[in-house]
Amino acid sequence: MAAKVSAIETIRVEEFPNLLWVRVIADDGSDGLGETFYGPGAAEAHIHDIIAPYLLGKDPHRIEQHQRHLTGYVGFSGAGAEMRGRSAVDIALWDLFAKSKDMPLHQALGGAVRDSIRVYNTCAGTRYVQNRPTQGTDNFGLDVSSDGYEDLNAFLNRADELAASLLDMGITAMKIWPFDYAAEATSGHYISPRDLATAMAPFEKIREKHGDRMDIMAELHSMWDRPTAIKVCRALESIDPLWVEDPVFMDHLSSLDEVARATAAPIAVGETRGGRADYRQLLEMESLSLIITDIAWGGGVSEARKMAAMADAWHVPVAFHDCTGPVVLATSTHLALHTTNCFIQEMVRAFYYGWYGTLVTQLPPVENGMIRAPEGAGHGLSLQPDILKRPDCHIRRSAL
Ligand SMILES: [Mg+2]
């Protein structure tokens, strides 16, 4: 007899107000762990109000059927609360399935095409995106008092030293966002020659000191209008970026297309989109150089692997986002090992060597700039048992 989903639990801790975990538990004792990030209350409500009444009592191994059913009449695209809730549940279902077959997730997906994959470092500080999101502000979270890697402060002030420290660890690609101050000052409608020069300086310092030993990505966080984005992208051509990410707000694709066609810099977008139709529209533009997806924002493992296959048919590589939580990093690593048109995995060393390890039982090992799957079945991670006993831990349960 097939197992049945008997309970769905959501777990939050106040210390990390953007993180939400979900446990899907079956009546044969199997379980899986999922995760999503941002607005956890809304995603949690969707899981208990809409997903649980459907999923309880169902065979947890029929992931494809559930993915189809949980794609709602509303909330089927973008990265809204319905999509984030569905994504977390999908990750948990894949973990449960792979664990119940006693295989690592990449094996359950059809096998790895590589044993490890190159990482790039997103140069955030330890507390970056750790506060409750305040729309449109607080993009920096500069906290020089913390004792971890303060890579955001470092890229603003000593990017060449930061690059040297990454190269020492074997990490040969880094992403920075020194244009954001200028964008905030003008709501993205103008950049002065002086601000442009200030924002270019970190890139130039890295190139001057380290030449082509370091690949550099410029993150623009969708903050610029069309003409100013073009100006910024054209300036970045001089340092030969690996990609320029999210030049304009992602609600008007012809604007994005215009920017991509106006610059020789490779343009990458996608982490704020969700569902395969969103990605089809991006690929149909025929002007993007890389598609990014966040598996916890875009529809889970099920949707991300389909998106990646679709991108492959366009001869476009993909990359999976990490700047959120450890379960997403581990699950993305499995998916990256399985995905032919993926050449690099994002990580944030300030999170990885900071707080990620305090929440889960293990992390995907990173050595000499390469990440590989953790030991064990499923994605390999469980929450640290003491998380559930913390006074600031809140668990909500829907059960048969
Ligand atoms: Mg990004």
Short mmCIF file of C-alpha atoms and ligand atoms in Angstrom, two decimals:
data_model
loop_
_atom_site.label_atom_id
_atom_site.label_comp_id
_atom_site.label_asym_id
_atom_site.label_seq_id
_atom_site.Cartn_x
_atom_site.Cartn_y
_atom_site.Cartn_z
CA MET A 1 0.00 0.00 0.00
CA ALA A 2 1.27 3.44 -0.87
CA ALA A 3 2.25 5.76 1.95
CA LYS A 4 -0.04 8.67 2.74
CA VAL A 5 0.88 12.20 3.77
CA SER A 6 -0.24 12.32 7.40
CA ALA A 7 1.00 15.73 8.54
CA ILE A 8 2.50 18.97 7.27
CA GLU A 9 4.42 21.14 9.69
CA THR A 10 5.76 24.63 9.19
CA ILE A 11 8.61 25.79 11.39
CA ARG A 12 9.92 29.29 12.04
CA VAL A 13 12.38 30.84 14.48
CA GLU A 14 12.15 34.52 15.41
CA GLU A 15 15.91 35.01 15.10
CA PHE A 16 15.58 34.43 11.31
CA PRO A 17 12.30 36.19 10.49
CA ASN A 18 12.52 35.53 6.71
CA LEU A 19 13.02 31.77 6.86
CA LEU A 20 10.29 29.14 6.71
CA TRP A 21 10.80 25.39 6.81
CA VAL A 22 8.18 22.81 6.01
CA ARG A 23 8.17 19.14 6.99
CA VAL A 24 5.99 16.73 5.04
CA ILE A 25 5.41 13.58 7.09
CA ALA A 26 3.95 10.31 5.82
CA ASP A 27 2.21 7.50 7.72
CA ASP A 28 5.03 5.05 6.94
CA GLY A 29 7.43 7.16 9.03
CA SER A 30 9.11 8.86 6.07
CA ASP A 31 9.50 12.63 5.98
CA GLY A 32 11.03 15.43 3.94
CA LEU A 33 12.27 18.95 4.68
CA GLY A 34 11.60 22.01 2.50
CA GLU A 35 12.40 25.69 2.87
CA THR A 36 11.48 29.08 1.52
CA PHE A 37 12.41 32.67 2.28
CA TYR A 38 10.74 36.12 2.59
CA GLY A 39 7.25 36.77 3.88
CA PRO A 40 7.11 33.41 5.67
CA GLY A 41 3.75 34.13 7.29
CA ALA A 42 1.96 34.40 3.95
CA ALA A 43 3.66 31.28 2.55
CA GLU A 44 2.87 29.41 5.76
CA ALA A 45 -0.81 30.42 5.55
CA HIS A 46 -0.99 29.19 1.95
CA ILE A 47 0.53 25.85 2.96
CA HIS A 48 -2.01 25.25 5.74
CA ASP A 49 -5.07 26.87 4.09
CA ILE A 50 -4.73 25.56 0.54
CA ILE A 51 -2.00 22.92 0.20
CA ALA A 52 -2.62 20.82 3.32
CA PRO A 53 -6.32 20.11 2.66
CA TYR A 54 -5.30 18.74 -0.75
CA LEU A 55 -2.06 16.93 0.15
CA LEU A 56 -3.07 15.22 3.41
CA GLY A 57 -3.97 11.61 2.66
CA LYS A 58 -2.25 11.63 -0.75
CA ASP A 59 0.66 9.44 -1.87
CA PRO A 60 3.73 11.67 -1.29
CA HIS A 61 5.64 10.02 -4.15
CA ARG A 62 3.31 11.37 -6.84
CA ILE A 63 5.21 14.63 -6.89
CA GLU A 64 4.41 15.50 -10.48
CA GLN A 65 0.69 15.13 -9.88
CA HIS A 66 0.88 17.34 -6.79
CA GLN A 67 2.94 19.95 -8.60
CA ARG A 68 0.26 20.11 -11.28
CA HIS A 69 -2.62 20.26 -8.83
CA LEU A 70 -1.02 22.86 -6.59
CA THR A 71 -0.49 25.25 -9.51
CA GLY A 72 -3.48 27.38 -8.67
CA TYR A 73 -5.99 29.44 -10.58
CA VAL A 74 -4.29 32.41 -8.93
CA GLY A 75 -0.65 32.60 -7.90
CA PHE A 76 0.57 30.35 -10.72
CA SER A 77 3.47 32.59 -11.77
CA GLY A 78 5.95 35.02 -10.26
CA ALA A 79 7.44 34.46 -6.82
CA GLY A 80 4.41 35.34 -4.65
CA ALA A 81 3.32 33.63 -1.45
CA GLU A 82 1.46 30.81 -3.21
CA MET A 83 4.51 30.02 -5.32
CA ARG A 84 6.86 30.19 -2.33
CA GLY A 85 4.64 27.87 -0.27
CA ARG A 86 4.30 25.42 -3.14
CA SER A 87 8.07 25.55 -3.74
CA ALA A 88 8.87 24.66 -0.12
CA VAL A 89 6.43 21.73 -0.21
CA ASP A 90 7.89 20.50 -3.52
CA ILE A 91 11.42 20.53 -2.05
CA ALA A 92 10.13 18.55 0.95
CA LEU A 93 8.39 16.01 -1.31
CA TRP A 94 11.58 15.43 -3.35
CA ASP A 95 13.57 15.01 -0.12
CA LEU A 96 11.01 12.54 1.22
CA PHE A 97 10.96 10.56 -2.03
CA ALA A 98 14.76 10.31 -2.34
CA LYS A 99 15.13 9.40 1.34
CA SER A 100 12.51 6.67 1.07
CA LYS A 101 14.48 5.20 -1.88
CA ASP A 102 17.70 5.67 0.13
CA MET A 103 19.35 7.68 -2.60
CA PRO A 104 20.83 11.15 -2.79
CA LEU A 105 18.51 13.64 -4.44
CA HIS A 106 20.66 14.02 -7.56
CA GLN A 107 20.38 10.25 -8.07
CA ALA A 108 16.60 10.36 -7.63
CA LEU A 109 16.45 13.09 -10.27
CA GLY A 110 18.14 10.79 -12.79
CA GLY A 111 21.77 10.99 -11.76
CA ALA A 112 24.62 13.46 -11.60
CA VAL A 113 26.42 14.70 -14.71
CA ARG A 114 29.33 15.91 -12.53
CA ASP A 115 30.64 15.14 -9.04
CA SER A 116 31.07 18.75 -7.97
CA ILE A 117 30.39 22.19 -9.40
CA ARG A 118 32.23 25.50 -9.24
CA VAL A 119 30.84 28.07 -6.81
CA TYR A 120 30.74 31.82 -6.96
CA ASN A 121 30.60 33.99 -3.88
CA THR A 122 27.83 36.53 -3.46
CA CYS A 123 29.67 39.13 -1.44
CA ALA A 124 27.11 39.79 1.28
CA GLY A 125 27.82 40.31 4.96
CA THR A 126 26.75 37.92 7.69
CA ARG A 127 23.52 39.76 8.55
CA TYR A 128 22.54 40.67 4.98
CA VAL A 129 18.78 40.16 4.34
CA GLN A 130 18.35 38.99 7.92
CA ASN A 131 15.88 41.66 9.01
CA ARG A 132 12.25 41.55 8.08
CA PRO A 133 12.14 42.83 4.51
CA THR A 134 11.26 46.48 4.29
CA GLN A 135 10.24 47.03 0.72
CA GLY A 136 12.69 49.01 -1.36
CA THR A 137 15.17 49.81 1.37
CA ASP A 138 17.72 48.12 3.60
CA ASN A 139 19.60 46.69 0.68
CA PHE A 140 22.92 46.70 2.45
CA GLY A 141 22.63 45.46 6.01
CA LEU A 142 26.16 46.65 6.65
CA ASP A 143 27.19 45.39 10.05
CA VAL A 144 30.87 45.91 10.63
CA SER A 145 30.54 44.79 14.25
CA SER A 146 30.00 41.15 13.34
CA ASP A 147 33.00 38.85 13.41
CA GLY A 148 32.16 36.79 10.29
CA TYR A 149 32.93 37.53 6.65
CA GLU A 150 31.83 41.10 5.96
CA ASP A 151 32.21 40.82 2.21
CA LEU A 152 29.75 43.61 1.42
CA ASN A 153 31.76 46.13 3.37
CA ALA A 154 34.88 44.66 1.78
CA PHE A 155 33.74 45.02 -1.83
CA LEU A 156 32.79 48.65 -1.24
CA ASN A 157 36.13 49.54 0.34
CA ARG A 158 38.83 46.99 -0.58
CA ALA A 159 37.57 44.84 -3.42
CA ASP A 160 41.08 43.77 -4.44
CA GLU A 161 41.79 42.34 -0.96
CA LEU A 162 38.39 40.64 -0.94
CA ALA A 163 39.17 39.00 -4.29
CA ALA A 164 42.55 37.85 -2.94
CA SER A 165 40.87 36.26 0.07
CA LEU A 166 38.43 34.41 -2.21
CA LEU A 167 41.18 33.27 -4.56
CA ASP A 168 43.06 31.94 -1.50
CA MET A 169 40.02 29.69 -0.85
CA GLY A 170 39.97 28.57 -4.49
CA ILE A 171 36.87 30.67 -5.28
CA THR A 172 37.32 32.23 -8.73
CA ALA A 173 34.03 34.08 -9.25
CA MET A 174 32.39 36.80 -7.19
CA LYS A 175 29.24 38.94 -7.36
CA ILE A 176 29.08 42.53 -6.06
CA TRP A 177 26.56 45.44 -6.17
CA PRO A 178 28.36 48.77 -5.76
CA PHE A 179 25.83 50.58 -7.98
CA ASP A 180 23.00 50.33 -5.47
CA TYR A 181 23.81 53.49 -3.51
CA ALA A 182 23.63 55.55 -6.69
CA ALA A 183 20.36 53.88 -7.69
CA GLU A 184 18.78 54.60 -4.32
CA ALA A 185 19.82 58.26 -4.52
CA THR A 186 17.87 58.85 -7.77
CA SER A 187 15.33 55.99 -7.70
CA GLY A 188 17.32 54.60 -10.59
CA HIS A 189 16.64 57.47 -13.01
CA TYR A 190 20.10 59.03 -13.22
CA ILE A 191 23.71 58.25 -12.44
CA SER A 192 26.27 61.03 -12.34
CA PRO A 193 29.71 60.54 -13.92
CA ARG A 194 31.20 60.65 -10.41
CA ASP A 195 28.82 57.98 -9.02
CA LEU A 196 29.47 55.82 -12.06
CA ALA A 197 33.23 56.08 -11.47
CA THR A 198 32.80 55.30 -7.76
CA ALA A 199 30.72 52.22 -8.53
CA MET A 200 33.15 51.03 -11.20
CA ALA A 201 36.16 51.36 -8.89
CA PRO A 202 35.74 48.00 -7.08
CA PHE A 203 35.53 46.15 -10.42
CA GLU A 204 38.59 47.98 -11.71
CA LYS A 205 40.57 47.27 -8.53
CA ILE A 206 39.89 43.54 -8.91
CA ARG A 207 40.91 43.54 -12.58
CA GLU A 208 44.03 45.63 -11.87
CA LYS A 209 45.26 43.40 -9.07
CA HIS A 210 44.13 39.96 -10.24
CA GLY A 211 43.67 40.26 -14.00
CA ASP A 212 41.52 37.50 -15.44
CA ARG A 213 41.99 35.14 -12.48
CA MET A 214 38.64 36.29 -11.10
CA ASP A 215 35.27 36.19 -12.85
CA ILE A 216 33.09 39.09 -11.73
CA MET A 217 29.32 39.42 -11.76
CA ALA A 218 27.57 42.77 -11.29
CA GLU A 219 24.26 42.63 -9.41
CA LEU A 220 21.98 45.58 -10.23
CA HIS A 221 18.95 44.41 -8.18
CA SER A 222 16.40 45.63 -10.78
CA MET A 223 16.92 49.21 -9.57
CA TRP A 224 17.51 51.13 -12.81
CA ASP A 225 15.31 52.59 -15.50
CA ARG A 226 15.97 51.58 -19.08
CA PRO A 227 18.36 54.31 -20.30
CA THR A 228 20.37 54.33 -17.07
CA ALA A 229 20.60 50.52 -17.02
CA ILE A 230 22.04 50.70 -20.55
CA LYS A 231 24.57 53.29 -19.41
CA VAL A 232 25.64 51.12 -16.45
CA CYS A 233 25.85 47.93 -18.54
CA ARG A 234 27.95 49.67 -21.18
CA ALA A 235 30.34 50.96 -18.50
CA LEU A 236 30.67 47.42 -17.16
CA GLU A 237 31.73 46.11 -20.57
CA SER A 238 35.20 47.51 -19.83
CA ILE A 239 35.80 44.95 -17.04
CA ASP A 240 34.40 41.99 -19.03
CA PRO A 241 31.82 40.78 -16.48
CA LEU A 242 30.76 37.13 -16.44
CA TRP A 243 27.25 38.54 -16.27
CA VAL A 244 25.24 41.60 -15.26
CA GLU A 245 22.19 40.62 -13.21
CA ASP A 246 18.72 42.16 -13.06
CA PRO A 247 19.37 45.53 -14.73
CA VAL A 248 15.72 46.70 -14.70
CA PHE A 249 12.56 45.91 -12.74
CA MET A 250 11.20 42.61 -13.95
CA ASP A 251 7.67 43.72 -14.81
CA HIS A 252 8.33 44.85 -18.39
CA LEU A 253 10.21 42.37 -20.52
CA SER A 254 10.60 44.52 -23.62
CA SER A 255 12.51 46.99 -21.48
CA LEU A 256 14.80 44.18 -20.35
CA ASP A 257 15.15 43.03 -23.96
CA GLU A 258 16.14 46.53 -25.03
CA VAL A 259 18.85 46.69 -22.36
CA ALA A 260 20.18 43.23 -23.25
CA ARG A 261 20.41 44.20 -26.94
CA ALA A 262 22.04 47.56 -26.23
CA THR A 263 25.07 46.12 -24.45
CA ALA A 264 27.75 43.53 -25.11
CA ALA A 265 27.66 42.59 -21.41
CA PRO A 266 25.94 39.22 -20.83
CA ILE A 267 22.61 39.76 -19.05
CA ALA A 268 21.24 37.30 -16.47
CA VAL A 269 17.81 37.45 -14.81
CA GLY A 270 15.13 35.25 -13.36
CA GLU A 271 15.33 34.73 -9.59
CA THR A 272 12.21 36.84 -8.99
CA ARG A 273 10.18 34.96 -11.60
CA GLY A 274 8.36 31.68 -11.11
CA GLY A 275 6.64 28.95 -13.05
CA ARG A 276 7.70 27.69 -16.45
CA ALA A 277 5.61 30.19 -18.45
CA ASP A 278 7.57 33.09 -16.92
CA TYR A 279 10.80 31.47 -18.06
CA ARG A 280 9.44 30.72 -21.51
CA GLN A 281 8.81 34.44 -21.96
CA LEU A 282 12.36 35.23 -20.86
CA LEU A 283 13.83 32.68 -23.26
CA GLU A 284 11.66 33.81 -26.15
CA MET A 285 13.30 37.22 -25.93
CA GLU A 286 16.42 35.56 -27.41
CA SER A 287 18.66 38.18 -25.82
CA LEU A 288 19.56 36.81 -22.39
CA SER A 289 22.82 35.02 -21.60
CA LEU A 290 21.85 33.14 -18.44
CA ILE A 291 18.66 32.29 -16.57
CA ILE A 292 18.64 32.29 -12.77
CA THR A 293 15.97 30.63 -10.70
CA ASP A 294 15.48 30.27 -6.98
CA ILE A 295 14.04 26.82 -6.33
CA ALA A 296 12.22 28.14 -3.24
CA TRP A 297 10.63 31.06 -5.12
CA GLY A 298 10.02 29.66 -8.59
CA GLY A 299 8.11 26.39 -8.07
CA GLY A 300 10.53 24.01 -6.38
CA VAL A 301 12.78 21.33 -7.83
CA SER A 302 10.03 20.14 -10.20
CA GLU A 303 9.64 23.50 -11.90
CA ALA A 304 13.37 24.38 -11.85
CA ARG A 305 14.40 21.18 -13.66
CA LYS A 306 11.79 21.79 -16.35
CA MET A 307 12.90 25.39 -16.71
CA ALA A 308 16.52 24.23 -17.03
CA ALA A 309 15.60 21.72 -19.74
CA MET A 310 13.69 24.42 -21.59
CA ALA A 311 16.68 26.81 -21.35
CA ASP A 312 18.93 24.04 -22.68
CA ALA A 313 16.80 23.89 -25.81
CA TRP A 314 17.58 27.61 -26.25
CA HIS A 315 21.33 26.94 -25.67
CA VAL A 316 21.16 29.07 -22.52
CA PRO A 317 22.84 28.07 -19.24
CA VAL A 318 21.08 28.29 -15.89
CA ALA A 319 22.18 29.01 -12.32
CA PHE A 320 20.35 28.38 -9.06
CA HIS A 321 20.05 31.19 -6.53
CA ASP A 322 21.32 31.06 -2.98
CA CYS A 323 21.22 33.96 -0.58
CA THR A 324 18.49 32.60 1.62
CA GLY A 325 18.91 29.38 3.61
CA PRO A 326 20.85 26.12 3.89
CA VAL A 327 18.18 23.70 2.61
CA VAL A 328 17.87 25.66 -0.63
CA LEU A 329 21.66 25.65 -1.07
CA ALA A 330 21.87 21.88 -0.56
CA THR A 331 18.89 21.11 -2.79
CA SER A 332 20.18 23.48 -5.48
CA THR A 333 23.56 21.75 -5.34
CA HIS A 334 21.93 18.38 -6.05
CA LEU A 335 19.99 19.91 -8.93
CA ALA A 336 23.12 21.65 -10.26
CA LEU A 337 25.00 18.32 -10.24
CA HIS A 338 22.18 16.84 -12.32
CA THR A 339 21.67 19.74 -14.75
CA THR A 340 23.85 19.66 -17.89
CA ASN A 341 23.45 23.36 -18.74
CA CYS A 342 24.56 24.58 -15.31
CA PHE A 343 28.20 25.56 -14.79
CA ILE A 344 28.21 27.42 -11.50
CA GLN A 345 26.37 27.48 -8.15
CA GLU A 346 25.85 30.59 -6.05
CA MET A 347 26.91 30.60 -2.41
CA VAL A 348 27.35 33.25 0.28
CA ARG A 349 30.41 32.37 2.32
CA ALA A 350 29.33 34.78 5.06
CA PHE A 351 26.16 32.68 5.51
CA TYR A 352 27.79 29.32 4.83
CA TYR A 353 30.56 29.75 7.38
CA GLY A 354 28.30 31.89 9.60
CA TRP A 355 24.79 30.88 10.57
CA TYR A 356 23.80 28.20 7.99
CA GLY A 357 25.63 25.53 9.97
CA THR A 358 23.87 26.45 13.21
CA LEU A 359 20.48 25.48 11.76
CA VAL A 360 21.05 22.14 10.02
CA THR A 361 22.90 18.89 10.64
CA GLN A 362 25.33 19.26 7.71
CA LEU A 363 26.06 21.41 4.66
CA PRO A 364 27.12 20.53 1.13
CA PRO A 365 30.93 20.45 1.37
CA VAL A 366 32.85 23.27 -0.34
CA GLU A 367 36.50 22.63 -1.15
CA ASN A 368 38.82 24.59 -3.37
CA GLY A 369 35.97 26.54 -4.95
CA MET A 370 33.88 23.46 -5.72
CA ILE A 371 30.67 22.34 -3.99
CA ARG A 372 29.36 18.80 -3.86
CA ALA A 373 26.36 17.00 -2.42
CA PRO A 374 26.36 16.24 1.29
CA GLU A 375 26.45 12.63 2.46
CA GLY A 376 23.27 10.64 2.77
CA ALA A 377 19.88 10.25 1.15
CA GLY A 378 17.55 13.05 0.05
CA HIS A 379 19.13 16.49 0.08
CA GLY A 380 21.01 15.31 3.16
CA LEU A 381 19.99 18.01 5.65
CA SER A 382 17.84 17.89 8.75
CA LEU A 383 17.16 20.72 11.15
CA GLN A 384 19.37 20.67 14.25
CA PRO A 385 17.18 18.96 16.88
CA ASP A 386 17.58 21.83 19.36
CA ILE A 387 15.93 24.25 16.88
CA LEU A 388 12.54 22.76 17.74
CA LYS A 389 13.13 23.29 21.48
CA ARG A 390 14.06 26.96 21.19
CA PRO A 391 11.69 29.38 22.93
CA ASP A 392 11.51 31.48 19.74
CA CYS A 393 10.52 28.47 17.58
CA HIS A 394 6.94 28.39 16.27
CA ILE A 395 5.53 25.20 14.78
CA ARG A 396 2.19 25.01 13.02
CA ARG A 397 0.80 21.59 12.13
CA SER A 398 -1.93 20.34 9.83
CA ALA A 399 -2.64 16.63 10.19
CA LEU A 400 -5.08 13.93 9.15
MG MG B 1 20.32 38.27 -7.71
#
